[in-house]
PDB file of C-alpha atoms in Angstrom:
ATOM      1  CA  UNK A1046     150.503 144.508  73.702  1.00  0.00           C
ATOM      2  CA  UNK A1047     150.365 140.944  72.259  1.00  0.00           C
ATOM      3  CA  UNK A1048     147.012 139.310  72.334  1.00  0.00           C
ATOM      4  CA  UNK A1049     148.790 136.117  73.602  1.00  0.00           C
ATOM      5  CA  UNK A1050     148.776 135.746  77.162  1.00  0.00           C
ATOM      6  CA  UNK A1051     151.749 135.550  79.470  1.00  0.00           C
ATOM      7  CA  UNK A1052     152.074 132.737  81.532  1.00  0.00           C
ATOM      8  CA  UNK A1053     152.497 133.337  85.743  1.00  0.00           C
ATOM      9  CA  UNK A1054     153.234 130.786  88.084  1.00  0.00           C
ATOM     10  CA  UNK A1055     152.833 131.559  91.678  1.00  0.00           C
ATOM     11  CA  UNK A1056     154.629 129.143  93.855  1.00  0.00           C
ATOM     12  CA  UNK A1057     153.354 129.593  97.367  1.00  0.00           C
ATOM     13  CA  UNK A1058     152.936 127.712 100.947  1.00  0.00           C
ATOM     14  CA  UNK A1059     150.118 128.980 103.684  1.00  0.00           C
ATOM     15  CA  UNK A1060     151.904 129.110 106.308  1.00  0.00           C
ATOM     16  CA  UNK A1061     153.781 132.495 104.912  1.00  0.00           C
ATOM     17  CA  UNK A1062     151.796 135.644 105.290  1.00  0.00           C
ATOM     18  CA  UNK A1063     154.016 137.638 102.319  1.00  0.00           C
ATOM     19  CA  UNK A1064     153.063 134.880 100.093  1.00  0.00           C
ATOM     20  CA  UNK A1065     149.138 136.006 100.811  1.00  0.00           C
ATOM     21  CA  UNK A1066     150.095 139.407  99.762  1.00  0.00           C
ATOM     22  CA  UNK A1067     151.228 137.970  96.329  1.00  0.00           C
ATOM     23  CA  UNK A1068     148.540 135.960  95.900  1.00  0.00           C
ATOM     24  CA  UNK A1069     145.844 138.479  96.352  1.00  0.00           C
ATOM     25  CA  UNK A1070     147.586 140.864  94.512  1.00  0.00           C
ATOM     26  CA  UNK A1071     148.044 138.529  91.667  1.00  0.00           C
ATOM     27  CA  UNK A1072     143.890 137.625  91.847  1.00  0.00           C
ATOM     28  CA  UNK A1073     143.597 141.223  91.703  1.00  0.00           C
ATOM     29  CA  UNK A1074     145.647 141.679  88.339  1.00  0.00           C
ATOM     30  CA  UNK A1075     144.966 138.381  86.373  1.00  0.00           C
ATOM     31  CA  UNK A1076     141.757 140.494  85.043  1.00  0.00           C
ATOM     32  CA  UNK A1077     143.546 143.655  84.263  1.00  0.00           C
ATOM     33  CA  UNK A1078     147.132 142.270  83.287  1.00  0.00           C
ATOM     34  CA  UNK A1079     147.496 139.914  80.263  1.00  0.00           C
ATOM     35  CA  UNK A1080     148.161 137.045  82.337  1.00  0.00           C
ATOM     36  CA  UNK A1081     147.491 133.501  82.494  1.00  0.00           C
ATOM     37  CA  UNK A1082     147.766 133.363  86.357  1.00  0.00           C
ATOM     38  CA  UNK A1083     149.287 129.243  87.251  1.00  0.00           C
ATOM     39  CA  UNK A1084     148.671 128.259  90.873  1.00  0.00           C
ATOM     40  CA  UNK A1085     151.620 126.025  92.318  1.00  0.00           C
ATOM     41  CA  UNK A1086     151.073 124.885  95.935  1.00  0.00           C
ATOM     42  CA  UNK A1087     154.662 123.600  96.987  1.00  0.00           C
ATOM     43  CA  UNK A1088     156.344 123.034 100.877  1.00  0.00           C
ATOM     44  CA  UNK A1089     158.170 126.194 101.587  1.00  0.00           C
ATOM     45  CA  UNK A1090     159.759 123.973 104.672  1.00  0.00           C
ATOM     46  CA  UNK A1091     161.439 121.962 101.771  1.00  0.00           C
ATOM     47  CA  UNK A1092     162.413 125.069  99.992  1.00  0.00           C
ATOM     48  CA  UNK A1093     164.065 126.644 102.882  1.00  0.00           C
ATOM     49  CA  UNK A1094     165.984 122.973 104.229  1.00  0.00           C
ATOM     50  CA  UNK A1095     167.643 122.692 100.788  1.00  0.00           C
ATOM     51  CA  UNK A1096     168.425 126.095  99.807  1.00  0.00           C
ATOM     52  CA  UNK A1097     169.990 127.053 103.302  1.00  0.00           C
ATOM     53  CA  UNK A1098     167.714 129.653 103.774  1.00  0.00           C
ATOM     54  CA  UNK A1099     166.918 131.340 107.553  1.00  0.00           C
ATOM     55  CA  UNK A1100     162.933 132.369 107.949  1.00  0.00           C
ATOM     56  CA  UNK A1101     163.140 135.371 109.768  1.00  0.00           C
ATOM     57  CA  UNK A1102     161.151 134.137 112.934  1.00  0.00           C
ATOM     58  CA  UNK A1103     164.616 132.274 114.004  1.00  0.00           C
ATOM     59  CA  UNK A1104     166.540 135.932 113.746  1.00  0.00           C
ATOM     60  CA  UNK A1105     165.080 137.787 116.815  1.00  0.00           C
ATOM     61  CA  UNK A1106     165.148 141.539 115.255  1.00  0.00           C
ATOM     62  CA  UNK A1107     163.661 140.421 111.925  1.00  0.00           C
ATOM     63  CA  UNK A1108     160.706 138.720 113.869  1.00  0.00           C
ATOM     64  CA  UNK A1109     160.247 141.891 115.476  1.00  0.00           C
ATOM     65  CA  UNK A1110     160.630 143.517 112.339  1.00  0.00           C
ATOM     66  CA  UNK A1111     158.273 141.067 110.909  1.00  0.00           C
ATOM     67  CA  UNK A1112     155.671 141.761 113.360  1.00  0.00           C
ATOM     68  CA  UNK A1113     155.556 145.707 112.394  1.00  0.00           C
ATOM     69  CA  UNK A1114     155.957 144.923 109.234  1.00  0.00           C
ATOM     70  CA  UNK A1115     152.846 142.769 108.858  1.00  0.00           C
ATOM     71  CA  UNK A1116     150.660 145.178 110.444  1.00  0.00           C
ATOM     72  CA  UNK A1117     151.547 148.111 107.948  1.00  0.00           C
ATOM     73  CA  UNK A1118     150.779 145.946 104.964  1.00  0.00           C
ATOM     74  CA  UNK A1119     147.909 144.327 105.897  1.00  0.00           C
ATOM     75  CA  UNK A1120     146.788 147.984 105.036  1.00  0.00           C
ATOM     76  CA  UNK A1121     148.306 148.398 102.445  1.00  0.00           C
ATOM     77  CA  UNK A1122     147.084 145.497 100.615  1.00  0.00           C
ATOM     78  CA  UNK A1123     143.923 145.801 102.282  1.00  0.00           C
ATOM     79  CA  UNK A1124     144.450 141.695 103.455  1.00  0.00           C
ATOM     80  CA  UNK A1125     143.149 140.702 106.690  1.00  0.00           C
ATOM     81  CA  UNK A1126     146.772 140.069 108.225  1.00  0.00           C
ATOM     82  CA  UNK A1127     146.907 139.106 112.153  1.00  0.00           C
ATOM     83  CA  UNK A1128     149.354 137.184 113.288  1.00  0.00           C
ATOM     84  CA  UNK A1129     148.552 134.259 115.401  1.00  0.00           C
ATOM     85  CA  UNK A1130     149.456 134.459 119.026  1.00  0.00           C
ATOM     86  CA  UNK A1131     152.583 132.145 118.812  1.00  0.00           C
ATOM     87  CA  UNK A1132     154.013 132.704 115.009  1.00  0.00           C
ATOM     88  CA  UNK A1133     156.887 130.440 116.208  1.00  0.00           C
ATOM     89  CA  UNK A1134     154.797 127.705 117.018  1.00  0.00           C
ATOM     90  CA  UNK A1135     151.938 128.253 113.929  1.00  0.00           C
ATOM     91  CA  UNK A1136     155.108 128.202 111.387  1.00  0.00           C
ATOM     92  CA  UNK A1137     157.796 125.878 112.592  1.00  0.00           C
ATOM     93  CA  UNK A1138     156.713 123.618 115.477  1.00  0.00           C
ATOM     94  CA  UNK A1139     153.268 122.639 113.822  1.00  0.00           C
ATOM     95  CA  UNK A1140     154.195 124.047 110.312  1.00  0.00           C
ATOM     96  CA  UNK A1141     152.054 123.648 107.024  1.00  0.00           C
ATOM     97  CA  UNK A1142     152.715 120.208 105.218  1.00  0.00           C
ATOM     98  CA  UNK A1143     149.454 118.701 106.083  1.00  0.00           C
ATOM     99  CA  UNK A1144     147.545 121.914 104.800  1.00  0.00           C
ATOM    100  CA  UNK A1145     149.699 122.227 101.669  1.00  0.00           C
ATOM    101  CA  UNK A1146     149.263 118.086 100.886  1.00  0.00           C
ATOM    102  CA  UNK A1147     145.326 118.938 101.102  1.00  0.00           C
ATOM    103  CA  UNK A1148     145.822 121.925  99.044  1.00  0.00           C
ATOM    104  CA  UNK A1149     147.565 119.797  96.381  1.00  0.00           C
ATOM    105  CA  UNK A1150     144.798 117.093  96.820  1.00  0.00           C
ATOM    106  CA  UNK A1151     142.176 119.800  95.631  1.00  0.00           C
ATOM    107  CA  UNK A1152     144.612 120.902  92.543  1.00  0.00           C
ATOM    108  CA  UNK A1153     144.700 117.343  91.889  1.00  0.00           C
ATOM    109  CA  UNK A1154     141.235 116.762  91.445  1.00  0.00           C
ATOM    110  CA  UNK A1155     139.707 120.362  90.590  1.00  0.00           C
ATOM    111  CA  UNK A1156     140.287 123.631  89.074  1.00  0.00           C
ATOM    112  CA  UNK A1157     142.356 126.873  89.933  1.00  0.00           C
ATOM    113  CA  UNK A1158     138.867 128.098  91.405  1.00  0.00           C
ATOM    114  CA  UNK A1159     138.911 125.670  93.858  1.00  0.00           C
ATOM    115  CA  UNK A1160     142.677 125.977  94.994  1.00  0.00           C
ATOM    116  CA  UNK A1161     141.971 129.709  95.384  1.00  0.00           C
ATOM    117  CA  UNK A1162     139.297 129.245  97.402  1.00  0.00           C
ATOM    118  CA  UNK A1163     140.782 126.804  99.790  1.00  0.00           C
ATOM    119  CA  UNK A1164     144.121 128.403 100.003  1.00  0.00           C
ATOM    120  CA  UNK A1165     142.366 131.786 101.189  1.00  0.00           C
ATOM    121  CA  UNK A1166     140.510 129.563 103.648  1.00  0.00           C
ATOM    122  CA  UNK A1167     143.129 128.135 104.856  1.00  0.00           C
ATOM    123  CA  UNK A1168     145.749 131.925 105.039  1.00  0.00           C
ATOM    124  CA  UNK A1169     142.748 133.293 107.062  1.00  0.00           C
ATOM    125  CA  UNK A1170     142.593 130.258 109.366  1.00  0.00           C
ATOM    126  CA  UNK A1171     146.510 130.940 110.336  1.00  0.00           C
ATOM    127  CA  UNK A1172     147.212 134.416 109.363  1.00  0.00           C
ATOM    128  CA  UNK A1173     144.045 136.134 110.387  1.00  0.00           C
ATOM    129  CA  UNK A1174     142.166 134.148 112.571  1.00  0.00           C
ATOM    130  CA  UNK A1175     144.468 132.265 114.533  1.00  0.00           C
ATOM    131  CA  UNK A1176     143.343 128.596 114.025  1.00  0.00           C
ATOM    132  CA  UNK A1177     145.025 125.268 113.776  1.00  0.00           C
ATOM    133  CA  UNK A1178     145.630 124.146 109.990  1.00  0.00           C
ATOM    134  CA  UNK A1179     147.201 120.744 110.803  1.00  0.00           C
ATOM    135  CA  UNK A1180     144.643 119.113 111.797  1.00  0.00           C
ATOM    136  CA  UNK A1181     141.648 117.014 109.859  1.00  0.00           C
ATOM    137  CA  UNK A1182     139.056 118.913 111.263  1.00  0.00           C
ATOM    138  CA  UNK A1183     140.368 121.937 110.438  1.00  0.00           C
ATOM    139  CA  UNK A1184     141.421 121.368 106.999  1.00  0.00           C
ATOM    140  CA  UNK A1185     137.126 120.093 106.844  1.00  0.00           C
ATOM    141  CA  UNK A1186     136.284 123.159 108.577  1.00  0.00           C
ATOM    142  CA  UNK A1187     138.331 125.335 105.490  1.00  0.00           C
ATOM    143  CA  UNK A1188     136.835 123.120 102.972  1.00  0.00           C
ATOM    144  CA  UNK A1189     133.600 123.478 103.649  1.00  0.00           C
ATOM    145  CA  UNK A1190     133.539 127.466 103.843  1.00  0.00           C
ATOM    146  CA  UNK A1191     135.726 127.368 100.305  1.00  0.00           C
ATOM    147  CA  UNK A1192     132.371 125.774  99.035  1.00  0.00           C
ATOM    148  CA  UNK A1193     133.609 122.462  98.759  1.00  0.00           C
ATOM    149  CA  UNK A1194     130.931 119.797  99.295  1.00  0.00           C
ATOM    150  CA  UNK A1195     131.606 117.353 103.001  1.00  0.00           C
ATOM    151  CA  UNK A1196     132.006 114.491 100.091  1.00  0.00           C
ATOM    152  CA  UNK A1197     134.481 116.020  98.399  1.00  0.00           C
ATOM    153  CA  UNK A1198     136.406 117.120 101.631  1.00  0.00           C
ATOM    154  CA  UNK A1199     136.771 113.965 102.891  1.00  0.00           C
ATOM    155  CA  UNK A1200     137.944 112.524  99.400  1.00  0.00           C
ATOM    156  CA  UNK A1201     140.434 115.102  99.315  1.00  0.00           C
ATOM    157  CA  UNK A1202     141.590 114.466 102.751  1.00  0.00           C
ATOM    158  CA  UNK A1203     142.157 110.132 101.888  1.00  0.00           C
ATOM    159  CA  UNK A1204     144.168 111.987  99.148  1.00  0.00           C
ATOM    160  CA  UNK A1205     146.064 113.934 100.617  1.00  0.00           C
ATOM    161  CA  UNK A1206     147.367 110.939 102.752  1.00  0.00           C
ATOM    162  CA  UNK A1207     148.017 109.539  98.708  1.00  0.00           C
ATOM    163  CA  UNK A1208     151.442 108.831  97.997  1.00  0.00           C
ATOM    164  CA  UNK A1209     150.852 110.198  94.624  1.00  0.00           C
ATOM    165  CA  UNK A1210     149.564 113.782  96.055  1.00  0.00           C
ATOM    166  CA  UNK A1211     152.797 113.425  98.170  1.00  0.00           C
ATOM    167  CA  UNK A1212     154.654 112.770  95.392  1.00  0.00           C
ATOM    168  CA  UNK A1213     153.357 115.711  93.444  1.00  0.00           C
ATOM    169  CA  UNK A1214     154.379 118.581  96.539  1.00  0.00           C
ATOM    170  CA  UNK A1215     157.603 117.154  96.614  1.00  0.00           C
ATOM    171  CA  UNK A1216     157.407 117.614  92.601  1.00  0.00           C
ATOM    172  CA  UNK A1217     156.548 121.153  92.831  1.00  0.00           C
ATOM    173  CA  UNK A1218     158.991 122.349  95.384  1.00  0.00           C
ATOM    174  CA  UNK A1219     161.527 120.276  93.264  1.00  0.00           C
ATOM    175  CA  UNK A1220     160.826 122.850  90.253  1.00  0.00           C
ATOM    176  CA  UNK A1221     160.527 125.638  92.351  1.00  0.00           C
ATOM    177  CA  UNK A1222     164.064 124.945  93.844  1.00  0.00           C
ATOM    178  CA  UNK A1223     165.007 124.224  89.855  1.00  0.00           C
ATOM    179  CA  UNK A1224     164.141 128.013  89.890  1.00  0.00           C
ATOM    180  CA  UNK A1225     166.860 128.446  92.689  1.00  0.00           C
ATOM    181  CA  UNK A1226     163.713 129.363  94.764  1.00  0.00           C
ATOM    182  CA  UNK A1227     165.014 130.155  98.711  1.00  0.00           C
ATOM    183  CA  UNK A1228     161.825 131.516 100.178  1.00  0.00           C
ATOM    184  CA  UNK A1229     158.344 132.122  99.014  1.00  0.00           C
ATOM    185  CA  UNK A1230     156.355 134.323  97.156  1.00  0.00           C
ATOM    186  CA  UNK A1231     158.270 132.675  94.128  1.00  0.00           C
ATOM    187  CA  UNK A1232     156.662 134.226  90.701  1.00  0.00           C
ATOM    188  CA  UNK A1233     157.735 132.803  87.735  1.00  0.00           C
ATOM    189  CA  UNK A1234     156.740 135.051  84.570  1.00  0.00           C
ATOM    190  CA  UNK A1235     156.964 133.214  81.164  1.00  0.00           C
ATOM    191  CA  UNK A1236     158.743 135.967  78.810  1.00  0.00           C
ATOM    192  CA  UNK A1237     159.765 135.352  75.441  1.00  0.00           C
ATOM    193  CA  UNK A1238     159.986 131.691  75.884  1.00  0.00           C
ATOM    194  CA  UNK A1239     162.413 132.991  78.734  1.00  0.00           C
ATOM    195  CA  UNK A1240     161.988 132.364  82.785  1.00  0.00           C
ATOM    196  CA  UNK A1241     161.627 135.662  84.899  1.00  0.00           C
ATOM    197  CA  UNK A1242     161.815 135.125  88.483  1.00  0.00           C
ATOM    198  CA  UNK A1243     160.473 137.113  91.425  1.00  0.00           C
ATOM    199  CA  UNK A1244     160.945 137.032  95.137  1.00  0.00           C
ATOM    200  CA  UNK A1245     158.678 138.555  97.420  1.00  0.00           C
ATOM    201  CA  UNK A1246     155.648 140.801  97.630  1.00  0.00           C
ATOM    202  CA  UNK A1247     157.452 143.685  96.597  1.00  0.00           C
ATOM    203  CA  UNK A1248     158.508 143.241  92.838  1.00  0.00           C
ATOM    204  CA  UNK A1249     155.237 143.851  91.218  1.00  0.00           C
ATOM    205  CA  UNK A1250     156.316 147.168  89.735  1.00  0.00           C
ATOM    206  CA  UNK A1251     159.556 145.270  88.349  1.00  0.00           C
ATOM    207  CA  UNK A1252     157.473 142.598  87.211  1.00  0.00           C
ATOM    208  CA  UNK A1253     154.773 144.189  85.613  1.00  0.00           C
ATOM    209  CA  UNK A1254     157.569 145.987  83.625  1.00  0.00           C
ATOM    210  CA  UNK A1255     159.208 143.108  82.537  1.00  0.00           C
ATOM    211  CA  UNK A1256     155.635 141.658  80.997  1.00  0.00           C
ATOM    212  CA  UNK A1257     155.229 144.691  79.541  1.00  0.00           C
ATOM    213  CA  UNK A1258     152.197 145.793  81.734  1.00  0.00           C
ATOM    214  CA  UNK A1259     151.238 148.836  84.074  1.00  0.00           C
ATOM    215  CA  UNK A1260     151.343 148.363  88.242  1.00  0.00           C
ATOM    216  CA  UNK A1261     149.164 150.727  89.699  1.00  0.00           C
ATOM    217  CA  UNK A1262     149.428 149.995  93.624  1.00  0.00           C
ATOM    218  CA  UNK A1263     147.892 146.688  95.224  1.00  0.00           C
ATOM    219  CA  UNK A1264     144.660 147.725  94.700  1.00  0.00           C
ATOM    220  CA  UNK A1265     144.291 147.937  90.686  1.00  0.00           C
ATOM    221  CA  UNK A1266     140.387 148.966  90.990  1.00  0.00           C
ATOM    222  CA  UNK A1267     140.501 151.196  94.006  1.00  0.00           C
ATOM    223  CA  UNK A1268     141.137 155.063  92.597  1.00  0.00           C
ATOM    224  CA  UNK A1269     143.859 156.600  93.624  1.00  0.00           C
ATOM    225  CA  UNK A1270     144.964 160.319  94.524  1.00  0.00           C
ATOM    226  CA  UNK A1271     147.044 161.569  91.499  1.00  0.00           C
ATOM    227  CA  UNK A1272     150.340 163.884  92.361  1.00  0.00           C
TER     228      UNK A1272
END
């Protein structure tokens, strides 16, 4: 294996609960793969109005599907996944751009330690406790348990309101779409010089192939039962 590492970008948005999966999974494996491991908040509402795209909470058997689906890998993944009471209304009537303008506030200003932090803080807010992450006092309220200081939460939400920090979401969903992105997870793996896209939770095993690594469930340092 080459001692230079590979470069993975990890566009995500909040408000989707696959794109959690990812991104734990991809914490979990930046240590044991030969990654650089990129974090690129972007609007997955932008992503979806200009591709075309259909979430599958407006399809009425994939939402139910959804539902079941959610429940089985929360175990799988060993992620806290509950959805909130009214998915409808968390993801499309209230939606995620204020939480992902404060998440790019925070990338803005600090490190990659930071933007995990908050973006966990804010997936559990939506996808496992079922709180509001619209709202300034809930973005505070995510801040503050992320470890960020009250002085640096409310700096980052005056930025957030920026039209620079709006400028730069619109940026990164711009070269997400560039990557014909239609959904999120979209994981971008630097090969070669060469671009290799993934969609979804469920390509790690393809992935980890095409870097030239091993994928050994979602759970690299739990043991598991050998056949």
């Amino acid at each position: 294996m080459s001692s230079s590492k590979k470069l993975v970008e990890l566009f995500y948005d909040v408000v989707s609960p696959y794109t959690w999966l990812a991104f734990e999974v991809l914490c979990r494996y930046r240590n044991v793969w030969n990654i650089e491991l990129k974090f690129k908040p972007a609007y997955l509402g932008g992503v979806m109005h200009v591709s075309g795209n259909r979430p599958p909470g407006v399809v009425p058997n994939k939402f139910l599907y959804m539902t079941t689906d959610l429940t089985r890998l929360s175990d799988y993944f060993d992620v806290p996944l509950s959805p909130p009471a009214n998915p409808f209304e968390a993801m499309f009537e209230k939606g995620s751009l204020n939480a992902m303008r404060f998440v790019t506030a925070v990338a803005e200003k600090e490190g990659d330690v930071e933007v995990e932090r908050v973006s966990r803080e804010l997936w559990k807010r939506i996808w496992s406790t079922d709180q509001d992450i619209t709202q300034p006092a809930s973005l505070t309220e995510a801040g503050l348990k992320a470890g960020l200081s009250a002085s640096q939460v409310e700096e980052f939400l005056t930025l957030a309101k920026s039209q620079p920090v709006k400028d730069k979401l619109k940026s990164v969903t711009d070269e997400a779409l560039k990557h014909k992105a239609f959904g999120f997870p979209l994981i971008v793996c630097h090969v070669n010089g060469k671009p290799e896209v993934f969609w979804g939770s469920d390509r790690f095993e393809l992935m980890a192939h095409c870097i030239g690594e091993k994928w050994v469930g979602p759970q690299p340092g739990k043991p598991t039962a050998k056949m």
